[in-house]
mmCIF file with all atom_site columns, C-alpha atoms in Angstrom:
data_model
loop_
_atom_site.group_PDB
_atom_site.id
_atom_site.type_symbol
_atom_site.label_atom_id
_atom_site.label_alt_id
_atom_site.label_comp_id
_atom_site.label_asym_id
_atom_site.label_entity_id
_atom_site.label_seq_id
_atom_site.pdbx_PDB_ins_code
_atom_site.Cartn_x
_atom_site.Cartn_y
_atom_site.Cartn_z
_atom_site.occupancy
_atom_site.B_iso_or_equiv
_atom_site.pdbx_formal_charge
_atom_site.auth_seq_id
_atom_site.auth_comp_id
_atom_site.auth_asym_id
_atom_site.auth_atom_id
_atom_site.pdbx_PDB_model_num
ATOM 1   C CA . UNK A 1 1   ? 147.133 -51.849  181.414 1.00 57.00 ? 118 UNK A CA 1
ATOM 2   C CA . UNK A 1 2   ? 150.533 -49.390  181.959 1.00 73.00 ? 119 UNK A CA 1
ATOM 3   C CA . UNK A 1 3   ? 151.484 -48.871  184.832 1.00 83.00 ? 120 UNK A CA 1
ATOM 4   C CA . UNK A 1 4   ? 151.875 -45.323  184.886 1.00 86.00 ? 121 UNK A CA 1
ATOM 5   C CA . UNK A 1 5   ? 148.052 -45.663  184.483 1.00 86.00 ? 122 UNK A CA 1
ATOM 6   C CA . UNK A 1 6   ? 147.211 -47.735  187.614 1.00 87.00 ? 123 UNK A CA 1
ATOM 7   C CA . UNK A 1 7   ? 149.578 -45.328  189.276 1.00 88.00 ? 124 UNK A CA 1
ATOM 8   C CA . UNK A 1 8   ? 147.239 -42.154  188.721 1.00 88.00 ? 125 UNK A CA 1
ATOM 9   C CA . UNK A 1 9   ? 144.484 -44.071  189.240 1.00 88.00 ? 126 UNK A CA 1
ATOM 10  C CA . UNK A 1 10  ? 145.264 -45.276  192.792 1.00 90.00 ? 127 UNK A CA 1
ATOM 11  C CA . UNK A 1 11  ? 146.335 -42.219  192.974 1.00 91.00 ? 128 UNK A CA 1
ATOM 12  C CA . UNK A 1 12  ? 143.383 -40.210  192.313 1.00 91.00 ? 129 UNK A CA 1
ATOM 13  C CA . UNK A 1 13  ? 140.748 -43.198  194.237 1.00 91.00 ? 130 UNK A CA 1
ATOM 14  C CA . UNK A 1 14  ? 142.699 -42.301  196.935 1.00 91.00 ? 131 UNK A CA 1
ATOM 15  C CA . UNK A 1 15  ? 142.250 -38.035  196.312 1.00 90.00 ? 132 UNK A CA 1
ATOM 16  C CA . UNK A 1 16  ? 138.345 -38.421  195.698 1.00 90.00 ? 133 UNK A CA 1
ATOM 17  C CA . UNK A 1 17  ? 138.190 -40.515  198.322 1.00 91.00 ? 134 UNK A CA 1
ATOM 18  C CA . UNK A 1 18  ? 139.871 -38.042  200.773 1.00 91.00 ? 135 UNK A CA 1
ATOM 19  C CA . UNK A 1 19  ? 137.809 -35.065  199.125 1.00 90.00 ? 136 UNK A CA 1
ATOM 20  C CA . UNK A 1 20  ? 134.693 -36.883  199.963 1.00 90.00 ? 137 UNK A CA 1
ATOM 21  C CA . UNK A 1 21  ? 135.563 -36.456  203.585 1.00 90.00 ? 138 UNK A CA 1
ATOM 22  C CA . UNK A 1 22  ? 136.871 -33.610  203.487 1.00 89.00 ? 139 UNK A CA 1
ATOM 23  C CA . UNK A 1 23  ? 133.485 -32.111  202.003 1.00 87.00 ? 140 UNK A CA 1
ATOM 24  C CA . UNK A 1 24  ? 131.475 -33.908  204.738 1.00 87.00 ? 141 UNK A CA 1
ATOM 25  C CA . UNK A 1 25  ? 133.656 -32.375  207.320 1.00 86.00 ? 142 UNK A CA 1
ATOM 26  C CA . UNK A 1 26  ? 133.164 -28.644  205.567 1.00 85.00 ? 143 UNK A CA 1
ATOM 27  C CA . UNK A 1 27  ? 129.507 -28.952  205.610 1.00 82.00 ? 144 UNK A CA 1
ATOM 28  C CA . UNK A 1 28  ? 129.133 -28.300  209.436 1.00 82.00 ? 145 UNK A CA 1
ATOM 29  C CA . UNK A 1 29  ? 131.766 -25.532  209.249 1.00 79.00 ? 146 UNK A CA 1
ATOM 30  C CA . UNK A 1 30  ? 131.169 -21.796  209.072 1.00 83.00 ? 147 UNK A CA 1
ATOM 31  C CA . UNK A 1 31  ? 133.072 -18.906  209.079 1.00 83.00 ? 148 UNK A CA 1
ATOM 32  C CA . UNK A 1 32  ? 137.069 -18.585  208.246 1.00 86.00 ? 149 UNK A CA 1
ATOM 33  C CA . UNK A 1 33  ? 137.521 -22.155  209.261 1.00 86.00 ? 150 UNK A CA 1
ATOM 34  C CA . UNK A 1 34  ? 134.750 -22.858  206.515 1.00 86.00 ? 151 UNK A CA 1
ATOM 35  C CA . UNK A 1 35  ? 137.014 -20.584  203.918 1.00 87.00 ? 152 UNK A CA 1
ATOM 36  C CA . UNK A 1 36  ? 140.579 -22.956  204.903 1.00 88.00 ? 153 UNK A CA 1
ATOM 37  C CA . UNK A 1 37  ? 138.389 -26.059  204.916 1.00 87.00 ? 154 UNK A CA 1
ATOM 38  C CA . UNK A 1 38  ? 137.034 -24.987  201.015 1.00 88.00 ? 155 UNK A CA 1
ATOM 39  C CA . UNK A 1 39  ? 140.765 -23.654  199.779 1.00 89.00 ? 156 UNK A CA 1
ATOM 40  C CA . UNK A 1 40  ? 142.124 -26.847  200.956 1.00 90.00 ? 157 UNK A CA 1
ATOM 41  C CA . UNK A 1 41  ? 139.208 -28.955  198.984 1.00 90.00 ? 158 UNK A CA 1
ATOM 42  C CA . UNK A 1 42  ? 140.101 -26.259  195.987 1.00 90.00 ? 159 UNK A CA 1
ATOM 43  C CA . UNK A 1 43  ? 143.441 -27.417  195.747 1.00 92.00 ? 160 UNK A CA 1
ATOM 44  C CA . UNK A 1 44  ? 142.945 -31.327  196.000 1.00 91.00 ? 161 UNK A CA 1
ATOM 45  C CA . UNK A 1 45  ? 140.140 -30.902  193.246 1.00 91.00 ? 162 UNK A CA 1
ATOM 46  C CA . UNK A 1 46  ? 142.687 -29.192  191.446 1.00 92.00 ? 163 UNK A CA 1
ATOM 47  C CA . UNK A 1 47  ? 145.062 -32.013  191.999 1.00 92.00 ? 164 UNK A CA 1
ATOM 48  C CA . UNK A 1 48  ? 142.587 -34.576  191.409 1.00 92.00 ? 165 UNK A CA 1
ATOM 49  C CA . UNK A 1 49  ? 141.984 -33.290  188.098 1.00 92.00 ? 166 UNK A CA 1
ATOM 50  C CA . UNK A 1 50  ? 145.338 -33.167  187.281 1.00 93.00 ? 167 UNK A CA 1
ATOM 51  C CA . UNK A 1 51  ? 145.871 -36.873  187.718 1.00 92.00 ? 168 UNK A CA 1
ATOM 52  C CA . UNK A 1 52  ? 142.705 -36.342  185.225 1.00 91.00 ? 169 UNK A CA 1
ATOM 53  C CA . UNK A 1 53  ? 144.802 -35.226  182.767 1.00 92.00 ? 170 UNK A CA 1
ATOM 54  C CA . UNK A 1 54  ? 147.430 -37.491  183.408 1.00 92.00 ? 171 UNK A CA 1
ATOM 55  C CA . UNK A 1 55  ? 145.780 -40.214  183.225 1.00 90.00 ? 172 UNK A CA 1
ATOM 56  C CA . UNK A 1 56  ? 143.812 -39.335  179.664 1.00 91.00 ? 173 UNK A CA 1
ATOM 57  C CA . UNK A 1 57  ? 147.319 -38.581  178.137 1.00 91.00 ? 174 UNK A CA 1
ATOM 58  C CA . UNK A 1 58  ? 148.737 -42.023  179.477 1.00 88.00 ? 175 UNK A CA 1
ATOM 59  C CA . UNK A 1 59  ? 145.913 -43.894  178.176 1.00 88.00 ? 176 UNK A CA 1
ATOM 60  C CA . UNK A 1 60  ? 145.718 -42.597  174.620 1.00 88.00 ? 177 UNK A CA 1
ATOM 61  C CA . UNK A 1 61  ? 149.137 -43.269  173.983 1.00 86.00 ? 178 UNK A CA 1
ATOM 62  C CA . UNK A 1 62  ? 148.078 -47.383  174.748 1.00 84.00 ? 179 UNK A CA 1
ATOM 63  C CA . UNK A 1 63  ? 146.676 -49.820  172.117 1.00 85.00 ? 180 UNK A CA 1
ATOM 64  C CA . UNK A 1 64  ? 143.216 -49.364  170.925 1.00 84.00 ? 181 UNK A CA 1
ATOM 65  C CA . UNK A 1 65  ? 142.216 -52.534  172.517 1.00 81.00 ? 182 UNK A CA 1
ATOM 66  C CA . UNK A 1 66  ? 143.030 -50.965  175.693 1.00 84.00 ? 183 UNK A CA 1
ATOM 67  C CA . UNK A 1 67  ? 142.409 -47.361  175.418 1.00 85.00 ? 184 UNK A CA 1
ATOM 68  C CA . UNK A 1 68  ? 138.649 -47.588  174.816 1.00 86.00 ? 185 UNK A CA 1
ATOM 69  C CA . UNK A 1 69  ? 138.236 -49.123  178.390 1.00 86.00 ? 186 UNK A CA 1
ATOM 70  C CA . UNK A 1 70  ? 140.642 -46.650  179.682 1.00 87.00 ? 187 UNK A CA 1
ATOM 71  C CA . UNK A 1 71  ? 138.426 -43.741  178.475 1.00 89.00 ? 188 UNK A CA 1
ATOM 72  C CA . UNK A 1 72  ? 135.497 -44.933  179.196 1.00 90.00 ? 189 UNK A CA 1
ATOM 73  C CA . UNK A 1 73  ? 136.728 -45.211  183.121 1.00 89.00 ? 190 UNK A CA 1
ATOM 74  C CA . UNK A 1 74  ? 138.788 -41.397  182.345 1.00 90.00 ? 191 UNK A CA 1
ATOM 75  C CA . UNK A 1 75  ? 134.763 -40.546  181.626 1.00 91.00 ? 192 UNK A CA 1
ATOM 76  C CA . UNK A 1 76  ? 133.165 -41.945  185.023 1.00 91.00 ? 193 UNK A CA 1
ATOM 77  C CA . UNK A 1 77  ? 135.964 -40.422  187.549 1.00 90.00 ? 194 UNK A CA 1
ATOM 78  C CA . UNK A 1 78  ? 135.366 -36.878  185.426 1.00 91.00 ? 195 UNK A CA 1
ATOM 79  C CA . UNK A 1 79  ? 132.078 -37.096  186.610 1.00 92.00 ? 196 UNK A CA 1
ATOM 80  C CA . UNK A 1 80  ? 132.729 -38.051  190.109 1.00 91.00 ? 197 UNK A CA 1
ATOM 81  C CA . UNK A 1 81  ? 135.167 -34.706  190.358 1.00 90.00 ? 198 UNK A CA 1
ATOM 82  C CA . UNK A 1 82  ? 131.916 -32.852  188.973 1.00 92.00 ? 199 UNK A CA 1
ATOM 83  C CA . UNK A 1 83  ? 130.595 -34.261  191.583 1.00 92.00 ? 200 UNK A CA 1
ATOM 84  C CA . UNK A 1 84  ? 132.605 -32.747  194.455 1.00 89.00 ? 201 UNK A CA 1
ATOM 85  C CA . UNK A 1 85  ? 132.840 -29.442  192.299 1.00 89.00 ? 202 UNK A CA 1
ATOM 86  C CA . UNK A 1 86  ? 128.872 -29.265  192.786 1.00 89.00 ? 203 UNK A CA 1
ATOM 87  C CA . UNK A 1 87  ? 129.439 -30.537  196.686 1.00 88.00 ? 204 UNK A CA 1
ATOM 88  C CA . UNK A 1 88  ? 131.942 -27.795  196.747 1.00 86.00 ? 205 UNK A CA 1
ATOM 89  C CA . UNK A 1 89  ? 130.284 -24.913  195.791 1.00 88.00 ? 206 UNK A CA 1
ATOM 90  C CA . UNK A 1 90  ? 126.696 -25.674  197.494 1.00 87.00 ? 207 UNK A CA 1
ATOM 91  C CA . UNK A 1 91  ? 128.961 -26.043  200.932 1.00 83.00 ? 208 UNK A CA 1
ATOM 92  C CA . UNK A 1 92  ? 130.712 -22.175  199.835 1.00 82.00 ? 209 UNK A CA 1
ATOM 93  C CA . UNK A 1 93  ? 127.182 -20.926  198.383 1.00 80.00 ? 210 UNK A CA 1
ATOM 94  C CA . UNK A 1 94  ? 125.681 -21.451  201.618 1.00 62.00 ? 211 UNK A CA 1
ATOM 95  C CA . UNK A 1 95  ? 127.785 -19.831  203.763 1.00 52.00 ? 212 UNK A CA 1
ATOM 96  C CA . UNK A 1 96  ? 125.473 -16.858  204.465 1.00 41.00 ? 213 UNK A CA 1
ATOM 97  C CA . UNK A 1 97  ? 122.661 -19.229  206.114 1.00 45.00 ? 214 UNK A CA 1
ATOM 98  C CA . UNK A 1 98  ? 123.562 -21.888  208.592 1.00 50.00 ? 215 UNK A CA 1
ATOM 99  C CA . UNK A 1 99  ? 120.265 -23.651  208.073 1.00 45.00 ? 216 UNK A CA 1
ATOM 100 C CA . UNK A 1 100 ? 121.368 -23.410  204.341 1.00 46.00 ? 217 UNK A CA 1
ATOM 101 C CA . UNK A 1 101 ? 123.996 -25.546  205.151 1.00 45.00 ? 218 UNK A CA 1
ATOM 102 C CA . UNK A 1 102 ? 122.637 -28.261  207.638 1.00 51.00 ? 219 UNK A CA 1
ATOM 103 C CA . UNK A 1 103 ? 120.029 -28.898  205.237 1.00 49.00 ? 220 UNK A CA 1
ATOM 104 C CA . UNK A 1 104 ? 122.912 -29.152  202.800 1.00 46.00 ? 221 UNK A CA 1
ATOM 105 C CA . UNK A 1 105 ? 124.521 -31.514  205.047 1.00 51.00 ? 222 UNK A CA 1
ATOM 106 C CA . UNK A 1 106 ? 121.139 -33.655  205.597 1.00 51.00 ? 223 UNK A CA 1
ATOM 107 C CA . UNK A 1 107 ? 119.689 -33.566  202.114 1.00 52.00 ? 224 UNK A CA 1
ATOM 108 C CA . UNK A 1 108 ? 121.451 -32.513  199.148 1.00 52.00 ? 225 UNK A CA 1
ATOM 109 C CA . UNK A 1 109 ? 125.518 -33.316  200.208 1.00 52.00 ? 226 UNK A CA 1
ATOM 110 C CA . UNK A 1 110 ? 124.325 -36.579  201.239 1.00 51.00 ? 227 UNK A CA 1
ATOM 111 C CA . UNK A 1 111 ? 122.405 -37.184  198.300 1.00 54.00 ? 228 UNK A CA 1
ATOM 112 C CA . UNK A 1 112 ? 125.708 -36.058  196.336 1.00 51.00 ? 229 UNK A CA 1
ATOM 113 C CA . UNK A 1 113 ? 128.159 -38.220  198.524 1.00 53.00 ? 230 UNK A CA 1
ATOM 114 C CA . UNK A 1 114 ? 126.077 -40.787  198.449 1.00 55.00 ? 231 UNK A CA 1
ATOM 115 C CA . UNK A 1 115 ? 125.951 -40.488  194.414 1.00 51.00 ? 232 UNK A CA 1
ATOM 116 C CA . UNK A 1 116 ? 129.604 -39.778  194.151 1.00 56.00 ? 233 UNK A CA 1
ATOM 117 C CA . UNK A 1 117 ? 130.301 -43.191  196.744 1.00 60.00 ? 234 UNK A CA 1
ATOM 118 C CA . UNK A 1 118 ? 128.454 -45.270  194.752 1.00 63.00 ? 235 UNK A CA 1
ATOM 119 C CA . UNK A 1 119 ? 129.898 -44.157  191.792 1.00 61.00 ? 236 UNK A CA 1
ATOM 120 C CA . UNK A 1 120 ? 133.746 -44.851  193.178 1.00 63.00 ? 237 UNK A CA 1
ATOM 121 C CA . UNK A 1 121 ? 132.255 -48.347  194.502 1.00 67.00 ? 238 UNK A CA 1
ATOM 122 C CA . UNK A 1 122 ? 131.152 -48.738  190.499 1.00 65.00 ? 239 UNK A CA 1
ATOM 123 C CA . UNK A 1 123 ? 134.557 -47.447  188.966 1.00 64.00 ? 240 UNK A CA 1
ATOM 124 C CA . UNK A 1 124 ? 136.420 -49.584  191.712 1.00 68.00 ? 241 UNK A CA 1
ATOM 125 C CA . UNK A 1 125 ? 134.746 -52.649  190.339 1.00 70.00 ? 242 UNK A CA 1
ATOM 126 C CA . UNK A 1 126 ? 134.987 -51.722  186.814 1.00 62.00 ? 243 UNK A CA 1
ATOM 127 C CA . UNK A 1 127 ? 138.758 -51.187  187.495 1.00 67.00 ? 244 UNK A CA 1
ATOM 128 C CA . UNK A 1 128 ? 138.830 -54.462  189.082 1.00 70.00 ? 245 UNK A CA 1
ATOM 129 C CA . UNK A 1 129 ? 137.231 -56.239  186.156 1.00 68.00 ? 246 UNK A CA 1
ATOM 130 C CA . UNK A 1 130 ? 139.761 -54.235  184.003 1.00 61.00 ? 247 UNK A CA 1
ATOM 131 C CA . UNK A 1 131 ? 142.894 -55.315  185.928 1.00 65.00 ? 248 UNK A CA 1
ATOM 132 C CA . UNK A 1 132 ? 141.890 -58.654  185.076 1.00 68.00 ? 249 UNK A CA 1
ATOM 133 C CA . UNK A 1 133 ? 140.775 -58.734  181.909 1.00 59.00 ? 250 UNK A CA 1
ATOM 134 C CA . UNK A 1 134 ? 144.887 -57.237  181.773 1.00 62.00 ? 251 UNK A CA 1
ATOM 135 C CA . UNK A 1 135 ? 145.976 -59.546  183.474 1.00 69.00 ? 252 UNK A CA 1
ATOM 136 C CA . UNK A 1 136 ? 144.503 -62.279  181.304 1.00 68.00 ? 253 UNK A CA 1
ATOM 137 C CA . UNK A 1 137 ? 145.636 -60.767  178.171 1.00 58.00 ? 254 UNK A CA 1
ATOM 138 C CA . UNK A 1 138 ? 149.101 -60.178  179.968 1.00 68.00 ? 255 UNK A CA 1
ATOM 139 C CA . UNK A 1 139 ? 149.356 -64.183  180.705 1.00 72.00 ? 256 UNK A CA 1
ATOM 140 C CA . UNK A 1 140 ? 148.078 -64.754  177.134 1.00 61.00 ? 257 UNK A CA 1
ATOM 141 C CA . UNK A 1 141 ? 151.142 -62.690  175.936 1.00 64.00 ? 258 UNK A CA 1
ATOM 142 C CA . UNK A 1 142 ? 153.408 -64.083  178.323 1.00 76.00 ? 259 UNK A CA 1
ATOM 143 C CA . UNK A 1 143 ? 151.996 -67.767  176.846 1.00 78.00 ? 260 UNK A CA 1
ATOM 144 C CA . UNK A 1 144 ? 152.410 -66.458  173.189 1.00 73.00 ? 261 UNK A CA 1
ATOM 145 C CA . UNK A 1 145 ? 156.004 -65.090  173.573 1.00 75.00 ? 262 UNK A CA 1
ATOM 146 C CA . UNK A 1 146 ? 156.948 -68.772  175.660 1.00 80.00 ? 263 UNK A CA 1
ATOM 147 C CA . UNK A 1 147 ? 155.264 -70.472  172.475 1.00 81.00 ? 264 UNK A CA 1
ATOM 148 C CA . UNK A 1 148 ? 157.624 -68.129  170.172 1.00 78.00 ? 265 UNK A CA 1
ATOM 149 C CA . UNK A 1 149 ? 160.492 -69.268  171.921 1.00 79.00 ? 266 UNK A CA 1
ATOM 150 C CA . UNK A 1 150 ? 160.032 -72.725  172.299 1.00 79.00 ? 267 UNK A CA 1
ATOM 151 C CA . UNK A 1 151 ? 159.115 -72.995  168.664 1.00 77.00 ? 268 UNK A CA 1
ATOM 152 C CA . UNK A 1 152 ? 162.624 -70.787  167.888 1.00 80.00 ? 269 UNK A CA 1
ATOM 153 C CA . UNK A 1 153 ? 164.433 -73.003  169.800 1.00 79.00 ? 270 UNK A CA 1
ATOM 154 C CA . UNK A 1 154 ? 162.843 -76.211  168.440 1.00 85.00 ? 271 UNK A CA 1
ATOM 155 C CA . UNK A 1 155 ? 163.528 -74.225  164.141 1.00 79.00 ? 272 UNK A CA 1
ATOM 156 C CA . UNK A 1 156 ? 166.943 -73.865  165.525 1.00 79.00 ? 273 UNK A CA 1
ATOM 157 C CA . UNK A 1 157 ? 167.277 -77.993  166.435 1.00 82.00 ? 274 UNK A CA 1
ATOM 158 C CA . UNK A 1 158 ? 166.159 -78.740  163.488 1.00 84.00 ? 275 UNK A CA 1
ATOM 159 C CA . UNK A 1 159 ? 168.376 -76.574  161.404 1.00 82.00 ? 276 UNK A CA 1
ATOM 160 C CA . UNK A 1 160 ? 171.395 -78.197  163.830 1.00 85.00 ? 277 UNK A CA 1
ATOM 161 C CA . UNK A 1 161 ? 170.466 -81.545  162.300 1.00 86.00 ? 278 UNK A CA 1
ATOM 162 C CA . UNK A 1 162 ? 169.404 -80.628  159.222 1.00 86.00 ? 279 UNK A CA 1
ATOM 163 C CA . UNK A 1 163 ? 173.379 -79.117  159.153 1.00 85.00 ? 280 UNK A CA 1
ATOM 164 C CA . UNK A 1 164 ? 174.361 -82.278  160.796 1.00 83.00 ? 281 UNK A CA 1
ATOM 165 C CA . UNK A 1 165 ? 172.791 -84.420  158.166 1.00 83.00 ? 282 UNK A CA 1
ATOM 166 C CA . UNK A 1 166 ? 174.045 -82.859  155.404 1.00 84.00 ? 283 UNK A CA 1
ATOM 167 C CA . UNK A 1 167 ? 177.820 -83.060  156.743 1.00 84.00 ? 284 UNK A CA 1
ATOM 168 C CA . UNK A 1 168 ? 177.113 -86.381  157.178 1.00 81.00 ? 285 UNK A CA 1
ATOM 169 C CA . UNK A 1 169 ? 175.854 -86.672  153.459 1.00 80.00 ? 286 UNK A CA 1
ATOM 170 C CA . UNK A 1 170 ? 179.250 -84.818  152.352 1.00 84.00 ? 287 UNK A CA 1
ATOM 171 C CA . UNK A 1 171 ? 181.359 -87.236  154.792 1.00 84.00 ? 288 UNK A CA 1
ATOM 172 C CA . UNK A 1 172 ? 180.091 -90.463  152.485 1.00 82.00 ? 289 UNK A CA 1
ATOM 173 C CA . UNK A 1 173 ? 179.926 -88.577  148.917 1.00 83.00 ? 290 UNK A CA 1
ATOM 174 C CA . UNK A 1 174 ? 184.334 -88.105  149.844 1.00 83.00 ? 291 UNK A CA 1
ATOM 175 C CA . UNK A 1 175 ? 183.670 -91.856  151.474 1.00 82.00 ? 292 UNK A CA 1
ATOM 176 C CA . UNK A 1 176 ? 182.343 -92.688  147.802 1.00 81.00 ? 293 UNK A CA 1
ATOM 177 C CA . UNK A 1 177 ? 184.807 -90.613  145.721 1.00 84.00 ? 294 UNK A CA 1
ATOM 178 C CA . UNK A 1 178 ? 187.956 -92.095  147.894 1.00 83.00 ? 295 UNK A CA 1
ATOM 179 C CA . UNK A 1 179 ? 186.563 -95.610  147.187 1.00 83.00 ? 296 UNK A CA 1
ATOM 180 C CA . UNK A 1 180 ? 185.996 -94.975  143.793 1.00 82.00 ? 297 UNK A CA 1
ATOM 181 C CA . UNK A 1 181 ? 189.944 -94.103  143.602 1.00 85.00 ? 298 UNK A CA 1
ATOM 182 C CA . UNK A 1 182 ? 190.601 -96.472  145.616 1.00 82.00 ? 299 UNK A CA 1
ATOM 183 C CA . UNK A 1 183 ? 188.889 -98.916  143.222 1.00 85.00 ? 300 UNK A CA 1
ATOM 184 C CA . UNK A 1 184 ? 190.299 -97.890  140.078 1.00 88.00 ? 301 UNK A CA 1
ATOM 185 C CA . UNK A 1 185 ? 194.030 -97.833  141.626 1.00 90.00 ? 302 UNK A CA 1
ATOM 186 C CA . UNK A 1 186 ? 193.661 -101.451 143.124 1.00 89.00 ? 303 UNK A CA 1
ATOM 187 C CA . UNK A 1 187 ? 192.382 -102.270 139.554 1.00 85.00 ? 304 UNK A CA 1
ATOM 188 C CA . UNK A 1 188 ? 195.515 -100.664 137.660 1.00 86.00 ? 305 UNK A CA 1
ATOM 189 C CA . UNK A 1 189 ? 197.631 -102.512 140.243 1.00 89.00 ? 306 UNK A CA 1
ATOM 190 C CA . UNK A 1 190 ? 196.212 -106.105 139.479 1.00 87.00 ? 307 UNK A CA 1
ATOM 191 C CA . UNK A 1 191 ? 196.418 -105.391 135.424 1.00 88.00 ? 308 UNK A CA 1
ATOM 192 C CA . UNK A 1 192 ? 199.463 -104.225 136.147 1.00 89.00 ? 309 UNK A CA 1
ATOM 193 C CA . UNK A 1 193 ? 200.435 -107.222 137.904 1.00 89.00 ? 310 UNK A CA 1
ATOM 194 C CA . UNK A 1 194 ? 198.842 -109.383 135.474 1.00 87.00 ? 311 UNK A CA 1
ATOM 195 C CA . UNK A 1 195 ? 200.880 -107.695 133.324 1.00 88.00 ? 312 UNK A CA 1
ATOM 196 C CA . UNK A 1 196 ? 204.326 -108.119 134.464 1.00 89.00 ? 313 UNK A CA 1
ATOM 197 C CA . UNK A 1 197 ? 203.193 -112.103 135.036 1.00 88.00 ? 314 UNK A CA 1
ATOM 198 C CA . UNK A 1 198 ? 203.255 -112.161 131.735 1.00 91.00 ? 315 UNK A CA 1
ATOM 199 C CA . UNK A 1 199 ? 205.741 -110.915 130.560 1.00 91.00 ? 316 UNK A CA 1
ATOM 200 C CA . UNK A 1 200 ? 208.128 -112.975 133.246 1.00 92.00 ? 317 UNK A CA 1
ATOM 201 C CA . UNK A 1 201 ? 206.760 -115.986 131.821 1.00 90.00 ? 318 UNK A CA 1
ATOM 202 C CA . UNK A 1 202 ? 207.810 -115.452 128.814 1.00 91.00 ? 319 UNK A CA 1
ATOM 203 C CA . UNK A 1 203 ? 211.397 -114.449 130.130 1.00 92.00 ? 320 UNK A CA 1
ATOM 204 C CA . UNK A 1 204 ? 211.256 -117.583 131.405 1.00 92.00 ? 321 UNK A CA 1
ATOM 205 C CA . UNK A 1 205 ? 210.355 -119.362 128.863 1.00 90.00 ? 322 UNK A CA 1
ATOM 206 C CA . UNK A 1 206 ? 213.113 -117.375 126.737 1.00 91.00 ? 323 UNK A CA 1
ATOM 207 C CA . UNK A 1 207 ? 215.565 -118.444 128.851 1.00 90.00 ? 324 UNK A CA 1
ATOM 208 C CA . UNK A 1 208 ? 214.927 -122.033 129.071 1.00 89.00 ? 325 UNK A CA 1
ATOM 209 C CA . UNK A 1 209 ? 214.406 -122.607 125.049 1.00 89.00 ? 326 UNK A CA 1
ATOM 210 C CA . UNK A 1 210 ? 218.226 -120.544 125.177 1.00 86.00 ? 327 UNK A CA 1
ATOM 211 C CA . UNK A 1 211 ? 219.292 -123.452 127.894 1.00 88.00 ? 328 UNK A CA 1
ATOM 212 C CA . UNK A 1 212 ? 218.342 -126.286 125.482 1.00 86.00 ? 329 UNK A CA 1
ATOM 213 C CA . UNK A 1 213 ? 219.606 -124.699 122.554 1.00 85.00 ? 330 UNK A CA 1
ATOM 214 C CA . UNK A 1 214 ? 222.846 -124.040 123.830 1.00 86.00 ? 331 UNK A CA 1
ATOM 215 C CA . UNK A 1 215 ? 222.459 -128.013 125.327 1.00 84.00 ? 332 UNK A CA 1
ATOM 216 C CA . UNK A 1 216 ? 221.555 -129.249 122.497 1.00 80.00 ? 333 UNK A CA 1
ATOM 217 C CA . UNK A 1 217 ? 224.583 -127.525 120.007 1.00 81.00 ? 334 UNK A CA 1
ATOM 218 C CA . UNK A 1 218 ? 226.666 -128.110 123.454 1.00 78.00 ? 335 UNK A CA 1
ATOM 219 C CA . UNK A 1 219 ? 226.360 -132.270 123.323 1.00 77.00 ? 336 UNK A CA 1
ATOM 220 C CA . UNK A 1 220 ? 224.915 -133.053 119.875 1.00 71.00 ? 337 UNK A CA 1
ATOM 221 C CA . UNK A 1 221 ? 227.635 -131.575 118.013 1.00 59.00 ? 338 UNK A CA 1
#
């Protein structure tokens, strides 16, 4: 539920609840003390239904989920101010007849404060309900957005090692290339060396069949 919206509601609970006894209070007045009594209920009804409005505008700019129960409570505290309206204008009507007005006080503004109590008592549980069924869906939320980030978080570990693994794979492909070279160049060296054993042997050779040779001419001849 927004907040705005529990705002104008306390707000108005409070109001209805203060226009209830102020109407109870009016009821045994008479005269020009009757007249402030009523002007001052005039303007807290008008106040009250103000919140009304308030409240009605707040709650249709919410999620369907929530607006429906919203209304629906926008609906009963209408009807409670209708209430006090009624309570209102019997307590003015009567004005001309004191006996109009204690029987107003004993039977019918009883019968309407009574109504419009038990009403509040109603809304005030239905609100309560409704503040936690919000509060329920809030922790839900709260739950889902902690599961979000956790599972973020745990997308973003794996990508780290999923990076992590595939520098590693790079790391021994240039491990495998450099050995490869390596390889190839420790190969050319040993032909190479192979090579030039070769060939000194035969130097060698050369130059001993050259010593006999020149021995040979040297003392045979």
């Amino acid at each position: 539920m927004s907040e705005v919206f529990e705002g104008y509601e306390r707000q108005y609970c409070e109001a209805s609840a203060s226009l209830t006894r102020k109407c109870t209070a009016a009821a045994a007045l008479q005269g020009e003390k009757l007249k402030q009594k009523a002007a001052e209920i005039k303007s807290g009804i008008d106040g009250a239904e103000a919140l009304i409005r308030k409240m009605d505008l707040e709650a249709r700019n919410l999620q369907p989920s929530i607006r429906a129960g919203l209304l629906a409570k926008i609906r009963e505290y209408k009807s409670d101010l209708n209430n006090l309206k009624g309570a209102l204008k019997r307590i003015t009507s009567g004005n001309a007849q004191q006996g109009a007005r204690e029987e107003l006080l004993e039977s019918g503004m009883a019968d309407a404060l009574g109504v419009s109590a038990d009403q509040r008592s109603r809304l005030l549980r239905a609100t309560e309900r409704q503040n936690q069924t919000t509060d329920r869906l809030r922790d839900s939320h709260r739950t889902m957005l902690e599961t979000e980030d956790l599972g973020v978080s745990i997308l973003h570990d794996l990508s780290q090692q999923r990076q992590s693994l595939l520098h590693a794979h790079r790391v021994l492909d240039d491990v495998d290339v450099n050995v490869g070279k390596s390889r190839r160049i420790i190969g050319g060296m040993v032909r190479t060396m192979d090579r030039n054993k070769w060939i000194i042997s035969l130097i060698i050779a050369i130059l001993v069949l050259a010593i006999l040779v020149i021995l040979y001419f040297k003392f045979v001849r």
